[in-house]
Short mmCIF file of N, CA and C in Angstrom, two decimals:
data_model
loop_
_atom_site.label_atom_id
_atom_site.label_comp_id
_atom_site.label_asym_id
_atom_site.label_seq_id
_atom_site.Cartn_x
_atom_site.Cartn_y
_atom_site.Cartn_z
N UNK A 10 -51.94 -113.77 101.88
CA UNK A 10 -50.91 -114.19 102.80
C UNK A 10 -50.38 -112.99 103.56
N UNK A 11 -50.51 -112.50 104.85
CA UNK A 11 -49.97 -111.82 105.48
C UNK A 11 -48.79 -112.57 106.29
N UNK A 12 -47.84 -111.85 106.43
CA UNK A 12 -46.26 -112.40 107.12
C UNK A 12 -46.60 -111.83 108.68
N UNK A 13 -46.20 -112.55 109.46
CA UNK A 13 -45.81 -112.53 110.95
C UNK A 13 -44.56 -112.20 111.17
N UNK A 14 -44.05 -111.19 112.00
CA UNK A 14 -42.84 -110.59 112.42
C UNK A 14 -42.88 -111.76 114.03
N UNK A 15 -41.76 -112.21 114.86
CA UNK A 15 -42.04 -112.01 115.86
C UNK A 15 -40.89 -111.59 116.26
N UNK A 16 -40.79 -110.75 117.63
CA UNK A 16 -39.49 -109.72 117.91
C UNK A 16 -39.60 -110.26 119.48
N UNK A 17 -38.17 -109.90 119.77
CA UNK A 17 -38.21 -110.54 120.80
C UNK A 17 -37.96 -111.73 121.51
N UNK A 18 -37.46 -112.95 120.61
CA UNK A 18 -37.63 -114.04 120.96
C UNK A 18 -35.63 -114.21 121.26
N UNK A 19 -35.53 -114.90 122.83
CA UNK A 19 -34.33 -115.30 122.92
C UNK A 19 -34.27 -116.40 122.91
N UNK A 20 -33.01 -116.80 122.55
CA UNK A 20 -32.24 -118.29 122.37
C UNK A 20 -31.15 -118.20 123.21
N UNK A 21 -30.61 -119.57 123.95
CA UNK A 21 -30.09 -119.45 125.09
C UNK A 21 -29.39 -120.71 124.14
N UNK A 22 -27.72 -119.72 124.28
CA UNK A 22 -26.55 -120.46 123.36
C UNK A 22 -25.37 -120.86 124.19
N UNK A 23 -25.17 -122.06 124.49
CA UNK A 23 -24.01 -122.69 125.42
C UNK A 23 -22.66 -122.54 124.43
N UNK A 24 -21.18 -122.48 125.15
CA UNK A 24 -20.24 -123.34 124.56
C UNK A 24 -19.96 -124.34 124.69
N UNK A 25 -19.86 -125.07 123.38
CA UNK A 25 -19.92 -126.74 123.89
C UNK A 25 -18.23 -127.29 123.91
N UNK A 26 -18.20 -128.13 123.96
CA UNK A 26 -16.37 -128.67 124.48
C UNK A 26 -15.38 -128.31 123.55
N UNK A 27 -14.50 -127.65 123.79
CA UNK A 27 -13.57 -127.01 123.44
C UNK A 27 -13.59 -125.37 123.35
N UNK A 28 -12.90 -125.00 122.16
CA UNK A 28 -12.67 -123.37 122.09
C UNK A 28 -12.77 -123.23 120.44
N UNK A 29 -12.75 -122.12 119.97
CA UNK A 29 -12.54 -121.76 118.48
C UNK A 29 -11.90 -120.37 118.60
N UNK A 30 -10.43 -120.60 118.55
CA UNK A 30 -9.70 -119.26 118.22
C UNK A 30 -9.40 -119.05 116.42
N UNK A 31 -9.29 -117.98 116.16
CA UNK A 31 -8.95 -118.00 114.89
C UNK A 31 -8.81 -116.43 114.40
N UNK A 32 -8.96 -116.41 112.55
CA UNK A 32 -8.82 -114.97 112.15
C UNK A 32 -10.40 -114.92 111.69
N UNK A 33 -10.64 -113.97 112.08
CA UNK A 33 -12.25 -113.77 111.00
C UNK A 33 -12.60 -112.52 109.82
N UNK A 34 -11.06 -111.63 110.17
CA UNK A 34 -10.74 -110.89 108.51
C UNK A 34 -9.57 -109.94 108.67
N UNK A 35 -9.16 -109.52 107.90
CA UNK A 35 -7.85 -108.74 107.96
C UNK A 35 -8.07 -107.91 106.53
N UNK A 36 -8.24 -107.20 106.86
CA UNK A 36 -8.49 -105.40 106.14
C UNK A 36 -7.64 -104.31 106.38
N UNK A 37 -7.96 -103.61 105.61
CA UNK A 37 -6.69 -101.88 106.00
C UNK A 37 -7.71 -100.80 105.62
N UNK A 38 -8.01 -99.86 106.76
CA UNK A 38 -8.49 -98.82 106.87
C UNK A 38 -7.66 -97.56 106.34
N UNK A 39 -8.24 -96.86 105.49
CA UNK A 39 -7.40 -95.49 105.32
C UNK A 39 -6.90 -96.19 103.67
N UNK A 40 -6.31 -95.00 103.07
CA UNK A 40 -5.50 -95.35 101.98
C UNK A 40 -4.28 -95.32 101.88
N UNK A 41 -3.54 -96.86 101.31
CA UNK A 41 -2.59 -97.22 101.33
C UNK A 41 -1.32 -96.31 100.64
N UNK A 42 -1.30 -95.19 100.61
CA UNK A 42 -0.70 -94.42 99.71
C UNK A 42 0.69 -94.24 100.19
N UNK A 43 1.88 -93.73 99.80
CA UNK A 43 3.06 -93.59 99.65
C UNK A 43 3.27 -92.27 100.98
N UNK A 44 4.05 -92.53 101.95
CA UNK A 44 4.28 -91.62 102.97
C UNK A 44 2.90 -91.44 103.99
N UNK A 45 2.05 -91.95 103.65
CA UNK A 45 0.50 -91.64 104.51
C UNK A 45 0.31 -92.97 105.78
N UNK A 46 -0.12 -92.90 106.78
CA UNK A 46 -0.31 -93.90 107.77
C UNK A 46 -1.52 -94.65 107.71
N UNK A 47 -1.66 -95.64 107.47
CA UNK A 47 -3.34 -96.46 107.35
C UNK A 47 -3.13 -98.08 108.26
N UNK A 48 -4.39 -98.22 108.43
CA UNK A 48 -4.51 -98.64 109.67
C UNK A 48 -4.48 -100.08 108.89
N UNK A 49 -3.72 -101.16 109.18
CA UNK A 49 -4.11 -102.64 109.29
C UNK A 49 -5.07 -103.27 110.46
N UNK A 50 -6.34 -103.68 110.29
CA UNK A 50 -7.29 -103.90 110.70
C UNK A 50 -7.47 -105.90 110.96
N UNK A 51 -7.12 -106.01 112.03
CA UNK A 51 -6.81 -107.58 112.33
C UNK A 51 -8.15 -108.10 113.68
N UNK A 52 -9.01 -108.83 113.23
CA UNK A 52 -9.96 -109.44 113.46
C UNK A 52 -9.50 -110.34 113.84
N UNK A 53 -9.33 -110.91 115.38
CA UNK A 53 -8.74 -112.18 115.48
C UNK A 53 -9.30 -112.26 116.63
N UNK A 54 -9.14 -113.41 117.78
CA UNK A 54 -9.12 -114.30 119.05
C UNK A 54 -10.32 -114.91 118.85
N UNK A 55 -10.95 -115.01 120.32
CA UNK A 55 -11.94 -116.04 120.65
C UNK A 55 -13.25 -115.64 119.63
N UNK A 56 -13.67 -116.49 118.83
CA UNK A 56 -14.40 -116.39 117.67
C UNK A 56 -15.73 -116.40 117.88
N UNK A 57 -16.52 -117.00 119.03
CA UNK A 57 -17.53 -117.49 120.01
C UNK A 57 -17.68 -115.87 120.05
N UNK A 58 -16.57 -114.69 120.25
CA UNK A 58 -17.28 -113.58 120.39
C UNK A 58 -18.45 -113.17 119.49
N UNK A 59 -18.61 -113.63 118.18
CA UNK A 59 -19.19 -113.45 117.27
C UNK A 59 -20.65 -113.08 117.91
N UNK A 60 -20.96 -114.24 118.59
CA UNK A 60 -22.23 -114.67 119.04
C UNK A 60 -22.20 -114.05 120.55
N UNK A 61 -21.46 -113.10 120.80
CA UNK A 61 -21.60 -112.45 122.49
C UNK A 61 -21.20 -113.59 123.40
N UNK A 62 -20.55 -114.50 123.20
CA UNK A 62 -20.31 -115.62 124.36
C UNK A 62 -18.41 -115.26 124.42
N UNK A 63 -18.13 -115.87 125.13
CA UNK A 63 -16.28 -116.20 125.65
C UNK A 63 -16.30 -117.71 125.92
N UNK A 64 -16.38 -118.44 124.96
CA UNK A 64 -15.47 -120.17 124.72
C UNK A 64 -14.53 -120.34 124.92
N UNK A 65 -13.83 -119.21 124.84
CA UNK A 65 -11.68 -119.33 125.19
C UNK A 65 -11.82 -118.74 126.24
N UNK A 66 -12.32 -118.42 127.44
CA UNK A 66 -11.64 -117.81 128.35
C UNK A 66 -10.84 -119.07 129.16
N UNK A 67 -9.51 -118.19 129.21
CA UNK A 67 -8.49 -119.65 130.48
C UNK A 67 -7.67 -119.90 129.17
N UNK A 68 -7.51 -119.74 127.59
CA UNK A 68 -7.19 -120.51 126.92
C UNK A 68 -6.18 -119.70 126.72
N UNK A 69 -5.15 -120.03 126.55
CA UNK A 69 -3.40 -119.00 125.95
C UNK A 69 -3.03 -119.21 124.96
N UNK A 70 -2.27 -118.41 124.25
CA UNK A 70 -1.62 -118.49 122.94
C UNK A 70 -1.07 -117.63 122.38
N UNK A 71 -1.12 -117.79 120.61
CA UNK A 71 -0.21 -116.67 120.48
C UNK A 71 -1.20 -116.21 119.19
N UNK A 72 -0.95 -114.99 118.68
CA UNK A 72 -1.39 -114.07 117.67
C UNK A 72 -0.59 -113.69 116.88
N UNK A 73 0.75 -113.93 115.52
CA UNK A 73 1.30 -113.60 114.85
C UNK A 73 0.91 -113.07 113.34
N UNK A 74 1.50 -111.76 113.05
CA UNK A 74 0.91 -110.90 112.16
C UNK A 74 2.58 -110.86 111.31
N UNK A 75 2.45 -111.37 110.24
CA UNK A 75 3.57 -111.48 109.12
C UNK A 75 3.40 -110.10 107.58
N UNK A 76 4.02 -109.47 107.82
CA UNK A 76 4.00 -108.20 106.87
C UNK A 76 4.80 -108.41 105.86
N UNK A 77 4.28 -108.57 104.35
CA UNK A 77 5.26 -108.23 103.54
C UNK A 77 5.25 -107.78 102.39
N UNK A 78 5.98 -106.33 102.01
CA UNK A 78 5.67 -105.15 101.29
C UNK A 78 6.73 -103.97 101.03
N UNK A 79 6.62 -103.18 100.89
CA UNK A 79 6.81 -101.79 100.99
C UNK A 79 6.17 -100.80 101.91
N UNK A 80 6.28 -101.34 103.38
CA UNK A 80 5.46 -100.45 104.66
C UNK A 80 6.40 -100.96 105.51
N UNK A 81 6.17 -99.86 106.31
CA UNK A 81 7.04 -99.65 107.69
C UNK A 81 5.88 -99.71 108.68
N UNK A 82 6.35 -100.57 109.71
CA UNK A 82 5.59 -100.63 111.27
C UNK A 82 5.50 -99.06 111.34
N UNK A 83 4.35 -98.76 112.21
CA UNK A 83 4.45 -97.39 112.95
C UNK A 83 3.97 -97.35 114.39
N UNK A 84 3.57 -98.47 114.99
CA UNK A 84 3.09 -98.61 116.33
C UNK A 84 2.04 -99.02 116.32
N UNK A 85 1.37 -99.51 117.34
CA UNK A 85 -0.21 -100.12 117.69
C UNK A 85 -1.00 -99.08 117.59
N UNK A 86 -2.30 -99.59 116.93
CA UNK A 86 -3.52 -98.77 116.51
C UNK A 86 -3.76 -98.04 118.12
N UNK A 87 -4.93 -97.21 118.12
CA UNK A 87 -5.03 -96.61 119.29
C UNK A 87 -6.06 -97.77 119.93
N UNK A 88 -6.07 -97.93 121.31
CA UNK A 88 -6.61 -99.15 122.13
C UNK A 88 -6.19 -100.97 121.42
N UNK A 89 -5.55 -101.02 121.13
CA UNK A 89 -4.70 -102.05 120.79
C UNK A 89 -3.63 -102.44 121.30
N UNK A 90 -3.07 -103.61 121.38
CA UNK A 90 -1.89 -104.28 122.38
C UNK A 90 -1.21 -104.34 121.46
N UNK A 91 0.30 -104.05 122.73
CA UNK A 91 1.42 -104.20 121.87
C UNK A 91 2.37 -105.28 121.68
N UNK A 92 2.60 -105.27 119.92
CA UNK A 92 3.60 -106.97 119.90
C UNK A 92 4.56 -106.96 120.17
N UNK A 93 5.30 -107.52 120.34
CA UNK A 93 6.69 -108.64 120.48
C UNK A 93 7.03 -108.10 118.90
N UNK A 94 7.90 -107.18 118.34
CA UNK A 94 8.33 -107.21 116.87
C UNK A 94 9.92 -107.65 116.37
N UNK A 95 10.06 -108.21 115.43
CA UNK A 95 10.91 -108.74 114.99
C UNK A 95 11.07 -108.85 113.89
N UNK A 96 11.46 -108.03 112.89
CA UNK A 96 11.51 -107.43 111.38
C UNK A 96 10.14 -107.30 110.86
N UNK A 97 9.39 -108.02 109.97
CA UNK A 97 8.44 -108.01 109.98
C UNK A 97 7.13 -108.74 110.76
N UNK A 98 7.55 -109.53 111.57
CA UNK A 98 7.04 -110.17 112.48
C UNK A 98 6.09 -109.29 113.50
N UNK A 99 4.72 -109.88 113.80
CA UNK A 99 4.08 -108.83 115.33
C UNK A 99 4.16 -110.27 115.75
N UNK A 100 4.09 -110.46 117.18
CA UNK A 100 3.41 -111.62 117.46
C UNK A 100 3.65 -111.07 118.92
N UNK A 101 1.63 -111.13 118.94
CA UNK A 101 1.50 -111.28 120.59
C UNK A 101 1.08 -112.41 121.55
N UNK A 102 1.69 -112.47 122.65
CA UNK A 102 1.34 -113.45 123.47
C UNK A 102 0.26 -113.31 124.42
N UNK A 103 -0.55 -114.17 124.09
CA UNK A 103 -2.40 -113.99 124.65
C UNK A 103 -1.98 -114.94 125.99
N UNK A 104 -2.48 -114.11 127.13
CA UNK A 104 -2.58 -115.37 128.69
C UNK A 104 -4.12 -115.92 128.77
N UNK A 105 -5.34 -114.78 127.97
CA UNK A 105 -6.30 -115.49 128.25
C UNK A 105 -7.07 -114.71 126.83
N UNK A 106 -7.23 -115.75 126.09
CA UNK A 106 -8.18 -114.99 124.92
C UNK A 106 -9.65 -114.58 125.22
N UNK A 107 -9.96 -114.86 126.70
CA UNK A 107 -11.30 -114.23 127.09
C UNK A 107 -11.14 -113.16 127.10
N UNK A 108 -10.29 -112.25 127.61
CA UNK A 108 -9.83 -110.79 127.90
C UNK A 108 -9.15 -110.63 126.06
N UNK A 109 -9.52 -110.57 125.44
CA UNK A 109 -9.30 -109.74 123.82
C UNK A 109 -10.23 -109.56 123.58
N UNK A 110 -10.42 -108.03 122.88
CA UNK A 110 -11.28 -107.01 121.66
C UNK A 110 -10.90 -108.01 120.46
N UNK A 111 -11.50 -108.78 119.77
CA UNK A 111 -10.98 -109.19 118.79
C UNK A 111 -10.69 -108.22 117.62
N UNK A 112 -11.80 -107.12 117.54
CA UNK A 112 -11.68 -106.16 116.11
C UNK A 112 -10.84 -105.16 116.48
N UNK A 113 -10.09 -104.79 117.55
CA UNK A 113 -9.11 -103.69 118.20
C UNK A 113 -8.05 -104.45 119.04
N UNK A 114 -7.74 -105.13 119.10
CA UNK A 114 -6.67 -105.83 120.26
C UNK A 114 -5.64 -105.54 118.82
N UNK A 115 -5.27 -106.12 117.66
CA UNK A 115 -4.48 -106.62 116.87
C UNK A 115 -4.26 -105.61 115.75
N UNK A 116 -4.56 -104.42 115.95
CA UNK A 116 -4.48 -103.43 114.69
C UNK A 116 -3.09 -102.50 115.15
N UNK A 117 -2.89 -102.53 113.75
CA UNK A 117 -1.31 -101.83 113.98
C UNK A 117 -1.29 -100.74 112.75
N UNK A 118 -0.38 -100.04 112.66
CA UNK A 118 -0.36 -98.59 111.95
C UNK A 118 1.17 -99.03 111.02
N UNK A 119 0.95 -98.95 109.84
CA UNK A 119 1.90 -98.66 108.67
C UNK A 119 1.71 -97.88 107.61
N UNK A 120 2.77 -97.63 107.67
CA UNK A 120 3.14 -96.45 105.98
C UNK A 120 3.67 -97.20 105.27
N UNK A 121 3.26 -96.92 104.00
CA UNK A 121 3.75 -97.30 102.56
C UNK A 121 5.14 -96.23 102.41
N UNK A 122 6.21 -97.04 101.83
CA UNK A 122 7.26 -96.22 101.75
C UNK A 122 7.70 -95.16 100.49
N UNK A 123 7.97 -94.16 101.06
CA UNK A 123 7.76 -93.11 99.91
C UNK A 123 8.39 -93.16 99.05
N UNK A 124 8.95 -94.83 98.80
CA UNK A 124 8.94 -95.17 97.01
C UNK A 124 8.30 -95.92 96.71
N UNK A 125 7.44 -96.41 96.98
CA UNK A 125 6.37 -97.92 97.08
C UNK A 125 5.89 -97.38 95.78
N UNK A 126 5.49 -97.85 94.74
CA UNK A 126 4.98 -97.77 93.47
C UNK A 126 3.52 -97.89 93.45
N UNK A 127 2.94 -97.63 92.43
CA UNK A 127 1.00 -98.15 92.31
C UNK A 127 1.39 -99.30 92.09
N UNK A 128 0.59 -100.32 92.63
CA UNK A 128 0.22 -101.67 92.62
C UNK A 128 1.06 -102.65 93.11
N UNK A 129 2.17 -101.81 94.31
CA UNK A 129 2.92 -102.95 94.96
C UNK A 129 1.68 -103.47 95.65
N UNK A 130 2.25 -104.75 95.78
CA UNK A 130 1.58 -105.43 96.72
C UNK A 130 1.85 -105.72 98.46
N UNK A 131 1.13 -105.47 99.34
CA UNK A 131 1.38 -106.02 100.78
C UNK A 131 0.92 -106.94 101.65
N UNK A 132 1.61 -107.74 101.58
CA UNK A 132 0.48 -109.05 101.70
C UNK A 132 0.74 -109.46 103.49
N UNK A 133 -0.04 -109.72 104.00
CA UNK A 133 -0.15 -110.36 105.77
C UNK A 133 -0.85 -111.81 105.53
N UNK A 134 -0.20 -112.21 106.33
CA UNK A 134 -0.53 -113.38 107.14
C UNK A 134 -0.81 -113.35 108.62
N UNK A 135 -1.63 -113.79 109.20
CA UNK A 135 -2.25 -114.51 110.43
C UNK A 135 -1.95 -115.86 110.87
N UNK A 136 -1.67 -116.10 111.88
CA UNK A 136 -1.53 -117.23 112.20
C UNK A 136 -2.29 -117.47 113.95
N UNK A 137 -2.81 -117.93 114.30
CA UNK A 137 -3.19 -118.11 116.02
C UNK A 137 -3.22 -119.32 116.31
N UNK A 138 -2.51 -119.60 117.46
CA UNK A 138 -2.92 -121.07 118.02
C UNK A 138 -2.95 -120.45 119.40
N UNK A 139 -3.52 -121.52 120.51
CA UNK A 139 -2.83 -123.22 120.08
C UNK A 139 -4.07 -123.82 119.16
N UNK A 140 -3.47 -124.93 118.53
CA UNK A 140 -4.36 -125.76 117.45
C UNK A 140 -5.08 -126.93 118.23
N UNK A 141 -3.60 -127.35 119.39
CA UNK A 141 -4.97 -128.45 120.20
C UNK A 141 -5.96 -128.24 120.78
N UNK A 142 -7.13 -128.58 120.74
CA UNK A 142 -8.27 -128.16 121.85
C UNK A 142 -8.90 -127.37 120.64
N UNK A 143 -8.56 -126.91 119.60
CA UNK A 143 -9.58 -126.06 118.77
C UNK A 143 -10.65 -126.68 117.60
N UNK A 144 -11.78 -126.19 118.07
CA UNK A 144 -12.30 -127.17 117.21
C UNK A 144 -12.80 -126.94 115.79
N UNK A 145 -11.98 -125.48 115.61
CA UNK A 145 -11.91 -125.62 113.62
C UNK A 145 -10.50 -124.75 113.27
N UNK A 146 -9.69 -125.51 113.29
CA UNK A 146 -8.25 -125.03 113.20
C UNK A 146 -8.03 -124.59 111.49
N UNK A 147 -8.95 -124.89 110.93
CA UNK A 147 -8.87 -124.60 109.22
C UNK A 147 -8.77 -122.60 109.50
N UNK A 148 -9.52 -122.23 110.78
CA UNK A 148 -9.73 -120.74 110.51
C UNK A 148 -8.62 -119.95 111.21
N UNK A 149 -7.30 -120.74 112.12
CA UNK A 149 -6.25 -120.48 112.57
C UNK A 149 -5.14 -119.65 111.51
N UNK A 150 -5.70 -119.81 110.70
CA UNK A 150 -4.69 -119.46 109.58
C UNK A 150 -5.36 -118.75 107.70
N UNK A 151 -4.58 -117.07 108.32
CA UNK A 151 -5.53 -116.40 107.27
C UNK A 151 -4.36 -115.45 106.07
N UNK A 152 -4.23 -115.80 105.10
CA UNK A 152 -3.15 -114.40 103.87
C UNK A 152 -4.45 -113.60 103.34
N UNK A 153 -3.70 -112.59 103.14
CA UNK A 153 -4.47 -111.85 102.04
C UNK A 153 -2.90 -110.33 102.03
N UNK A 154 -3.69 -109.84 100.54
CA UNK A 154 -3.30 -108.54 99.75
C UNK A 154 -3.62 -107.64 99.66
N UNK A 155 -2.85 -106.46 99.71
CA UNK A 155 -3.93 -105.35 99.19
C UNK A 155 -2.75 -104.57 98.56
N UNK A 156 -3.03 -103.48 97.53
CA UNK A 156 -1.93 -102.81 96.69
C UNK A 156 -1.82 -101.52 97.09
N UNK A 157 -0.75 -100.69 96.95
CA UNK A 157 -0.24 -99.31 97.42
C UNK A 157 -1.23 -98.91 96.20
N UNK A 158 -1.72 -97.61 95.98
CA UNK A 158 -1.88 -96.80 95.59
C UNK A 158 -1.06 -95.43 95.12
N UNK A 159 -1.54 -94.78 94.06
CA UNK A 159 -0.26 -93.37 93.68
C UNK A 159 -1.53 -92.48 92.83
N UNK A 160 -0.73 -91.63 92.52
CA UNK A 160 -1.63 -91.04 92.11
C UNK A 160 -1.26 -90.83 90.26
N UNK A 161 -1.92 -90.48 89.29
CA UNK A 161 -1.58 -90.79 88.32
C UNK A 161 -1.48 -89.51 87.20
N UNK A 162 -0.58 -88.94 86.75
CA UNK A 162 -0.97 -87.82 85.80
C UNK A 162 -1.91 -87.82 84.37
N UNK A 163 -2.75 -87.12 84.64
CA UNK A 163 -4.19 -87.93 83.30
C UNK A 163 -3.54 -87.16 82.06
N UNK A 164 -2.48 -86.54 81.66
CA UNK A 164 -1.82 -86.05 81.06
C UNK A 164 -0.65 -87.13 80.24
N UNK A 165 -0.29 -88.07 81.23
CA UNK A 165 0.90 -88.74 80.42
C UNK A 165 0.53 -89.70 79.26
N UNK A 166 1.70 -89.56 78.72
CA UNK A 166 1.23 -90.05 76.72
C UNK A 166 2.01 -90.92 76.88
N UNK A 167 1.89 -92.10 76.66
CA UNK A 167 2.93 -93.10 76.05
C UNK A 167 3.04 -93.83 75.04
N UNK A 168 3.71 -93.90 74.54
CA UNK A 168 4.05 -94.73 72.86
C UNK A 168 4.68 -95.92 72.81
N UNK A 169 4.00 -96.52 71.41
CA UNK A 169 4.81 -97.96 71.41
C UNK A 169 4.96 -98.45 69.76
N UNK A 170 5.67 -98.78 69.48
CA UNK A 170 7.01 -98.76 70.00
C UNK A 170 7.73 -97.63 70.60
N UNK A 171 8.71 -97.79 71.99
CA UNK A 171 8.90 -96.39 72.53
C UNK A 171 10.15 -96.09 71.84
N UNK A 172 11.11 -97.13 71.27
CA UNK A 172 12.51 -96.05 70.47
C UNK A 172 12.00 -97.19 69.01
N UNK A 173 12.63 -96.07 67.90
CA UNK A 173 12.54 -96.21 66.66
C UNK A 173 13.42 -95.96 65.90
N UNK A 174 14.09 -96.04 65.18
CA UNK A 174 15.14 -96.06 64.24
C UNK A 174 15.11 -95.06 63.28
N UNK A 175 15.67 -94.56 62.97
CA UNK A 175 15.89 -92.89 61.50
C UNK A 175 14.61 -93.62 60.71
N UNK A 176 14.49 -92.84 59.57
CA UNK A 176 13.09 -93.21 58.72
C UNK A 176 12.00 -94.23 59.26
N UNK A 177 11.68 -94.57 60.32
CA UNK A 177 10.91 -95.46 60.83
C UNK A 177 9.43 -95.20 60.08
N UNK A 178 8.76 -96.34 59.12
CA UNK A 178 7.86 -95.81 58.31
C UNK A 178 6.10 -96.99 58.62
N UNK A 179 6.31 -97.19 60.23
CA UNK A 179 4.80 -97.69 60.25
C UNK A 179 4.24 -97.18 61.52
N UNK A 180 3.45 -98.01 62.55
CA UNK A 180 1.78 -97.21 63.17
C UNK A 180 2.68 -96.86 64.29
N UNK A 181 2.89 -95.96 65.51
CA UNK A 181 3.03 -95.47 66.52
C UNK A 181 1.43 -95.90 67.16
N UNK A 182 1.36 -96.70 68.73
CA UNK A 182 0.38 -96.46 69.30
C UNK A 182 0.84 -95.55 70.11
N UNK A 183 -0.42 -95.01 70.56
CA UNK A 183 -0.31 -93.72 71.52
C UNK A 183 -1.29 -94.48 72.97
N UNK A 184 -1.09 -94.25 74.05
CA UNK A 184 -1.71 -94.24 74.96
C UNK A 184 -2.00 -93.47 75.91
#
């Protein structure tokens, strides 16, 4: 059995009626560490980009980015638009989701606050509409987590039970 490669071959891909706006991932570049700046990484608009086409162009809406944690806004990523902010709120207003970078339009810059602990959590939400006219609104709407980081002394001992009473006469764990 020899296999056949063939290279080269195009397919000619229409958009068919309607649009598909949505999130397609939300990540953080850099490490989330205490006083350090790392990038929130927001994958969003016309989804059809996937495939090199624009299905939303003409289509308006909005892009809201919900932060909540131990991080401070620090401004829009570099080549990224700027939101509308309102405590933890981004939310930008799209006139035509044909004209969005989906993997750079929506990235924004936060610090973990230089008391944020190991394993706080910072969790975002996504939200994009409009929902009418879309024809998979299940992907309009995206959460996810990710945890601060610290750094840890490979030195520290801890015990348990940690207080003990005069003659205390059984096991100490050590950790």
């Amino acid at each position: 059995n020899v296999a056949i490669l063939d290279t080269n071959v195009n397919f000619g891909l229409r958009c068919k009626a309607g649009f598909d706006v949505g999130v397609q991932c939300v990540t953080h570049g850099g490490i989330a560490f205490p006083g350090q700046v790392h990038t929130l990484l927001v994958n969003a608009g016309d989804l059809s980009r996937w495939y090199n086409l624009s299905c939303a162009s003409g289509i308006s809406g909005t892009v809201k980015i919900e932060v909540h944690g131990p991080v401070a806004y620090m401004g829009p990523a570099a080549g990224a638009l700027t939101p509308n902010v309102s405590g933890n709120v981004f939310t930008y207003s799209i006139s035509d989701f044909g004209t969005i970078q989906n993997s750079t339009s929506f990235n924004i810059l936060l610090q973990p606050f230089a008391t944020a602990q190991d394993g706080d959590p910072v969790c975002i939400t996504v939200k994009v509409t409009p929902l009418a006219g879309d024809n998979n609104p299940s992907n309009n709407l995206y959460t996810t987590c990710y945890r601060v980081v610290n750094s840890h002394d490979p030195n520290i001992k801890e015990t348990y039970p940690e207080e003990v009473e005069p003659n205390y006469n059984d096991w100490l764990s050590y950790t």
